[in-house]
Coordinates of C-alpha atoms in Angstrom, one line a residue:
F22 CA 6.1 33.8 76.0
I23 CA 6.8 37.2 74.6
L24 CA 7.2 37.4 70.9
D25 CA 9.0 40.3 69.4
G26 CA 9.7 40.0 65.6
V27 CA 9.0 36.3 64.4
L28 CA 8.7 37.1 60.6
N29 CA 12.2 38.0 59.3
Y30 CA 13.6 34.6 58.1
N31 CA 16.9 35.4 56.1
N32 CA 18.8 32.5 55.1
T33 CA 21.3 34.8 53.1
P34 CA 25.0 34.3 54.4
G35 CA 26.1 37.1 56.6
A36 CA 22.5 38.3 57.3
Q37 CA 22.8 37.5 61.1
T38 CA 24.9 39.7 63.5
V39 CA 25.3 39.4 67.3
P40 CA 25.8 42.5 69.7
E41 CA 29.3 43.3 70.8
P42 CA 30.8 40.3 69.0
D43 CA 34.0 40.6 70.8
V44 CA 32.3 40.2 74.2
F45 CA 29.5 37.9 72.9
R46 CA 31.7 35.1 71.9
T47 CA 33.5 35.1 75.3
I48 CA 30.5 34.6 77.3
P49 CA 30.4 30.9 78.5
A50 CA 26.5 30.5 78.0
F51 CA 26.8 32.2 74.5
S52 CA 29.8 30.6 73.2
N53 CA 28.1 27.4 71.5
L54 CA 25.6 29.7 69.8
Y55 CA 28.4 31.8 68.4
D56 CA 30.2 28.9 67.0
E57 CA 27.0 27.4 65.4
M58 CA 26.3 30.8 63.9
V59 CA 30.0 31.0 62.6
A60 CA 29.8 27.4 61.1
D61 CA 26.3 28.3 59.5
G62 CA 27.7 31.4 57.8
Y63 CA 25.9 34.0 60.0
R64 CA 22.5 33.0 58.3
G65 CA 19.3 34.4 59.8
N66 CA 17.6 31.1 59.7
F67 CA 16.4 30.5 63.2
I68 CA 14.2 31.7 65.9
A69 CA 16.1 32.9 69.1
T70 CA 14.7 31.7 72.7
I71 CA 16.2 33.9 75.4
G72 CA 15.6 33.5 79.2
R73 CA 17.0 33.6 82.7
Q74 CA 18.0 30.4 84.5
K75 CA 14.5 30.1 86.1
D76 CA 12.9 30.3 82.5
V77 CA 15.0 27.3 81.2
P78 CA 12.3 24.6 81.9
L79 CA 9.7 26.7 79.9
M80 CA 12.2 27.5 77.2
S81 CA 13.2 23.8 76.7
V82 CA 9.6 22.9 76.4
F83 CA 9.2 25.3 73.4
N84 CA 12.6 24.4 72.0
K85 CA 11.9 20.6 72.0
K86 CA 8.5 20.9 70.3
F87 CA 9.8 23.3 67.8
A88 CA 12.5 20.6 66.8
Q89 CA 9.7 18.1 66.6
A90 CA 7.7 19.9 64.2
D91 CA 7.8 19.9 60.5
S92 CA 9.9 22.4 58.4
P93 CA 13.3 21.3 59.9
Q94 CA 15.1 24.1 57.8
F95 CA 13.8 26.5 60.6
K96 CA 15.4 26.0 63.9
T97 CA 15.8 27.4 67.4
R98 CA 18.8 28.7 69.0
D99 CA 18.7 29.5 72.7
V100 CA 20.3 31.8 75.1
T101 CA 20.4 31.7 78.9
I102 CA 21.2 34.9 80.8
Q103 CA 22.8 33.9 84.1
H104 CA 21.4 37.0 86.2
M105 CA 18.1 36.8 87.7
D106 CA 18.0 40.6 88.0
I107 CA 19.5 41.6 84.6
F108 CA 18.9 45.2 85.3
G109 CA 20.4 45.3 88.7
P110 CA 23.8 46.5 90.0
Q111 CA 25.3 43.2 89.9
A112 CA 24.4 42.6 86.2
R113 CA 25.3 46.1 85.3
A114 CA 28.8 45.5 86.7
D115 CA 29.3 42.1 84.9
P116 CA 31.8 42.5 82.1
Y117 CA 29.2 41.0 79.7
W118 CA 26.8 43.8 80.3
P119 CA 27.4 45.3 77.0
V120 CA 25.6 42.2 75.6
Y121 CA 22.9 42.2 78.2
R122 CA 21.9 45.7 77.7
H123 CA 20.4 45.1 74.4
I124 CA 17.5 43.4 76.3
L125 CA 16.6 47.0 77.4
H126 CA 15.2 47.6 73.9
A127 CA 13.0 44.4 73.8
D128 CA 9.2 43.7 74.6
V129 CA 10.3 41.4 77.4
Y130 CA 12.0 44.2 79.4
G131 CA 8.7 45.1 81.2
F132 CA 8.4 41.4 82.4
Y133 CA 12.1 41.2 83.7
K134 CA 12.1 44.6 85.1
V135 CA 8.6 45.1 86.8
H136 CA 7.6 41.4 87.4
P137 CA 10.9 39.4 87.7
E138 CA 9.0 36.8 89.7
L139 CA 7.3 35.7 86.4
K140 CA 8.7 33.2 84.2
A141 CA 9.3 34.9 80.8
V142 CA 10.7 33.6 77.7
F143 CA 11.7 35.9 74.9
V144 CA 11.0 34.7 71.4
T145 CA 12.5 36.8 68.7
D146 CA 14.0 36.8 65.2
T147 CA 16.6 39.2 66.8
V148 CA 14.9 42.2 65.0
Y149 CA 17.7 44.7 64.2
L150 CA 20.3 42.1 64.4
R151 CA 19.1 40.4 61.4
G152 CA 19.4 41.9 58.1
R153 CA 16.3 42.8 55.7
E154 CA 15.8 44.4 52.3
T155 CA 16.6 47.9 53.7
Q156 CA 19.2 48.7 56.1
W157 CA 17.8 49.2 59.6
G158 CA 19.2 52.6 60.0
A159 CA 17.5 53.6 56.7
L160 CA 14.1 52.2 57.4
T161 CA 11.1 54.7 57.0
P162 CA 7.4 53.9 57.9
A163 CA 6.8 53.3 54.3
D164 CA 9.3 50.2 54.4
S165 CA 7.8 46.9 55.0
V166 CA 9.3 43.4 54.9
T167 CA 8.6 41.3 51.9
L168 CA 6.3 38.3 52.6
T169 CA 8.1 35.4 51.1
E170 CA 6.9 31.9 51.3
D171 CA 9.8 31.2 53.5
R172 CA 8.9 34.0 56.0
L173 CA 5.1 33.1 56.1
N174 CA 6.2 29.4 57.0
F175 CA 8.5 30.6 59.4
L176 CA 5.9 32.6 61.1
K177 CA 3.5 29.7 60.9
K178 CA 5.9 27.2 62.5
T179 CA 6.8 29.6 65.3
T180 CA 3.0 30.4 66.2
D181 CA 1.8 27.0 65.7
V182 CA 4.5 25.6 68.3
L183 CA 3.6 28.2 70.7
V184 CA -0.2 27.5 70.6
S185 CA 0.7 23.7 71.0
V186 CA 2.8 24.5 74.0
L187 CA 0.3 26.6 75.7
R188 CA -2.5 23.9 75.0
D189 CA -0.3 21.4 76.7
M190 CA 0.3 23.6 79.5
A191 CA -3.4 24.2 79.9
G192 CA -4.4 20.6 80.0
H193 CA -7.2 18.8 78.3
H194 CA -10.3 21.0 77.9
A195 CA -12.2 18.2 79.6
T196 CA -10.5 19.0 82.9
C197 CA -11.4 22.6 82.9
K198 CA -14.2 23.2 85.7
G199 CA -15.4 26.5 84.4
A200 CA -18.1 28.2 86.2
D201 CA -18.7 25.1 88.1
G202 CA -15.5 25.4 90.0
F203 CA -16.3 28.8 91.5
P204 CA -16.9 29.0 95.3
S205 CA -20.7 29.7 95.8
G206 CA -21.1 33.6 96.0
F207 CA -17.9 34.4 93.9
K208 CA -19.5 36.3 91.3
Q209 CA -19.8 39.7 89.6
G210 CA -20.6 42.4 92.0
L211 CA -19.0 40.6 95.1
R212 CA -17.5 43.1 97.4
L213 CA -14.6 42.2 99.9
D214 CA -13.3 44.5 102.5
G215 CA -10.4 44.4 105.0
T216 CA -7.8 46.3 106.8
L217 CA -4.2 46.1 106.2
H218 CA -1.9 46.5 109.2
L219 CA 1.1 48.4 107.6
N220 CA 3.1 48.9 110.7
A221 CA 2.6 49.6 114.4
N222 CA 1.0 53.2 113.5
S223 CA -0.4 52.7 110.2
R224 CA -3.5 50.8 108.8
Q225 CA -5.1 51.0 105.4
N226 CA -8.7 50.2 104.7
V227 CA -9.2 48.5 101.2
S228 CA -12.0 47.1 99.2
L229 CA -12.0 44.7 96.3
V230 CA -15.1 44.7 94.0
V231 CA -15.2 41.9 91.3
N232 CA -16.4 43.5 88.2
S233 CA -16.6 40.4 85.8
I234 CA -16.0 36.8 85.9
E235 CA -15.8 34.6 82.7
A236 CA -16.5 30.9 82.5
R237 CA -12.8 30.1 81.7
G238 CA -11.8 31.7 84.9
F239 CA -10.7 35.3 83.8
V240 CA -11.5 37.8 86.7
Q241 CA -11.6 41.6 86.5
A242 CA -11.8 43.5 89.8
T243 CA -11.3 47.0 91.2
L244 CA -9.0 47.5 94.3
T245 CA -9.9 50.8 96.2
S246 CA -8.0 52.3 99.1
P247 CA -8.1 56.0 100.4
S248 CA -5.0 56.9 98.2
M249 CA -5.7 55.0 94.9
T250 CA -8.0 53.0 92.7
L251 CA -6.6 50.3 90.8
E252 CA -8.1 48.0 88.1
L253 CA -6.8 44.5 88.5
S254 CA -7.3 41.3 86.2
G255 CA -6.2 37.8 86.5
M256 CA -7.3 34.3 86.8
F257 CA -9.2 32.1 89.2
N258 CA -7.6 28.5 89.6
P259 CA -10.5 26.1 90.6
D260 CA -8.2 23.3 91.7
E261 CA -6.5 25.6 94.1
Q262 CA -9.4 28.0 94.9
Q263 CA -6.9 30.6 94.2
V264 CA -7.3 34.0 92.6
A265 CA -4.3 35.7 91.1
L266 CA -4.7 39.5 90.3
R267 CA -2.5 41.8 88.7
Y268 CA -2.3 45.5 87.8
Q269 CA -1.8 45.4 84.1
E270 CA -0.3 48.8 83.1
P271 CA 2.4 50.0 85.6
H272 CA 2.5 53.7 85.8
K273 CA 4.5 56.2 88.0
I274 CA 2.8 57.8 91.0
A275 CA 3.5 61.5 90.4
P276 CA 5.6 63.4 91.6
G277 CA 7.7 60.7 93.4
P278 CA 9.7 57.8 91.8
L279 CA 7.3 54.9 92.7
T280 CA 5.7 52.7 89.8
V281 CA 2.5 50.9 90.6
T282 CA 3.0 47.1 90.1
C283 CA 0.4 45.7 92.3
T284 CA -0.2 42.0 92.7
M285 CA -2.8 40.1 94.8
I286 CA -2.4 36.3 95.0
G287 CA -4.5 34.2 97.5
K288 CA -7.3 31.7 98.1
V289 CA -11.2 32.3 98.1
L290 CA -12.7 30.2 100.8
P291 CA -16.2 29.9 102.1
F292 CA -16.5 31.1 105.6
R293 CA -19.9 31.0 107.5
S294 CA -22.4 32.2 105.1
G295 CA -19.9 34.3 103.1
L296 CA -16.3 34.4 101.6
V297 CA -12.9 35.1 102.7
Y298 CA -10.1 36.0 100.2
M299 CA -6.7 35.6 101.9
G300 CA -3.1 35.7 100.9
E301 CA -0.3 38.0 99.8
M302 CA -0.2 41.3 98.2
R303 CA 3.1 42.5 96.6
G304 CA 4.7 45.3 94.8
V305 CA 3.4 49.0 95.0
C306 CA -0.3 49.1 95.4
G307 CA -0.7 52.8 96.5
E308 CA 1.4 55.7 98.1
K309 CA 1.2 54.0 101.6
M310 CA 1.2 50.4 100.3
V311 CA 4.7 49.8 99.2
F312 CA 5.7 46.2 99.9
D313 CA 9.1 46.0 98.2
Q314 CA 11.2 46.0 101.3
L315 CA 9.2 43.5 103.2
G316 CA 8.5 41.4 100.1
Y317 CA 4.8 41.2 100.6
Q318 CA 2.0 42.1 102.7
N319 CA -0.7 39.6 104.3
F320 CA -4.3 40.4 103.5
V321 CA -7.7 39.0 104.6
L322 CA -10.6 40.4 102.8
F323 CA -14.3 39.4 103.5
N324 CA -17.8 40.0 102.5
S325 CA -20.5 41.3 104.8
Q326 CA -22.0 37.6 104.9
A327 CA -18.8 36.3 106.4
V328 CA -18.5 38.5 109.3
G329 CA -21.6 40.7 109.4
T330 CA -19.5 43.9 109.1
P331 CA -16.0 45.0 108.3
D332 CA -15.6 47.0 111.5
A333 CA -14.1 44.7 114.2
S334 CA -15.3 46.9 117.1
T335 CA -18.9 46.3 116.1
L336 CA -18.7 42.5 115.3
P337 CA -20.5 40.1 117.7
R338 CA -18.3 38.0 119.8
G339 CA -16.6 35.2 117.7
N340 CA -17.1 36.8 114.3
A341 CA -13.9 39.0 114.2
T342 CA -11.4 36.3 113.1
P343 CA -10.7 37.6 109.6
V344 CA -10.2 41.2 111.1
V345 CA -7.8 39.7 113.5
L346 CA -6.1 37.8 110.8
A347 CA -5.7 41.0 108.7
L348 CA -3.8 42.6 111.6
M349 CA -1.4 39.8 112.1
G350 CA 2.0 39.3 110.3
G351 CA 4.6 36.7 109.6
I352 CA 4.5 33.3 111.4
A353 CA 1.2 34.2 113.5
F354 CA -0.6 35.1 110.2
T355 CA 0.6 31.8 108.6
A356 CA -0.5 29.7 111.5
A357 CA -3.9 31.3 112.0
A358 CA -4.5 31.1 108.3
A359 CA -3.6 27.5 108.2
A360 CA -5.8 26.8 111.1
I361 CA -8.7 28.3 109.3
A362 CA -8.0 26.6 106.1
F363 CA -7.6 23.4 107.8
I364 CA -11.1 23.9 109.6
L365 CA -12.6 24.8 106.4
Y366 CA -11.3 21.8 104.8
K367 CA -12.5 19.5 107.4
Q368 CA -16.0 21.1 107.0
R369 CA -15.8 20.4 103.3
V370 CA -14.8 16.7 103.5
S371 CA -16.4 15.6 106.5
G372 CA -19.6 14.5 104.4
L373 CA -17.9 12.9 101.7
P374 CA -18.1 9.1 101.3
S375 CA -14.8 7.0 101.8
T376 CA -14.5 6.5 98.1
Y377 CA -13.3 10.1 97.9
W378 CA -10.2 9.3 99.6
V379 CA -9.5 6.3 97.5
M380 CA -9.8 8.6 94.3
N381 CA -7.4 11.0 95.7
E382 CA -4.8 8.2 96.5
N383 CA -5.1 7.0 93.1
K384 CA -4.6 10.6 91.7
A385 CA -1.4 11.0 93.8

């Protein structure tokens, strides 16, 4: 959820405007919203929720909980954008682009543009499309919105509902595994190494060092390659044994046009006496690590206890499996990774009592 302006409640008739009204009212997905605003006298008495088709389930959860909350005079109005890539050539050629382009000025822009795979709901009072005490074009740094009781209650309802939605999504606190859910050895200072096979003639050695881990699962790490060092952060999911790391502040790689948008998502599994982190790397993680065209790059990183050494040529016989996996791609990687995961899973559950299986059947 991206909140961009959630304070300006203005119930004055005519306070609310829409971008490009002649176009806005002809968009099928927006026509009901336009009719509702006309019937209500263009009052700025709602919070707008905006998203793409993939964001609708998340948006619906927020809207439903908002409708159930107190203070019914505050309502939501939702807008669904039909294009997944609303900044691509198809969207720009759409006759409704004059309306869609207003998203370019919103805080949600970075999520839709840089990380389109993420679900992102834009929650806003529509900012400059809603009137306030001073005309938007005449505002100066000294101007501030008047804090009326209605506006404070409007803000309170929006934030209370959002907190409630996030709590529901996170689950009951009693189900959180915390530090007990981390694999043994997954801790601050852990270093994982590997070699990415980028193409037939190019390989890239990379290292990932875990800088910090919080009990609630927040992880900070440093990804190092010969061309770049990136500070990543993300979350550990104990149920899936999965770590999702992301570069938080995209920036240009001078002097070229590339923008760093690195993401690593994979499982952390015990292997021999160490750990293996295996999954997919996406986006731009360095000058030579650009995965936009292929979509992703498989990776397998491991610590010294898992294989003895990151150099496959010096490994004892039988210890080079993770290195071989790191050089594989496509179906071969998937099959081999699945085989290792299955072996690790069988090793993990072989000693469990039969009641374990009953519990999982009940859970399903």
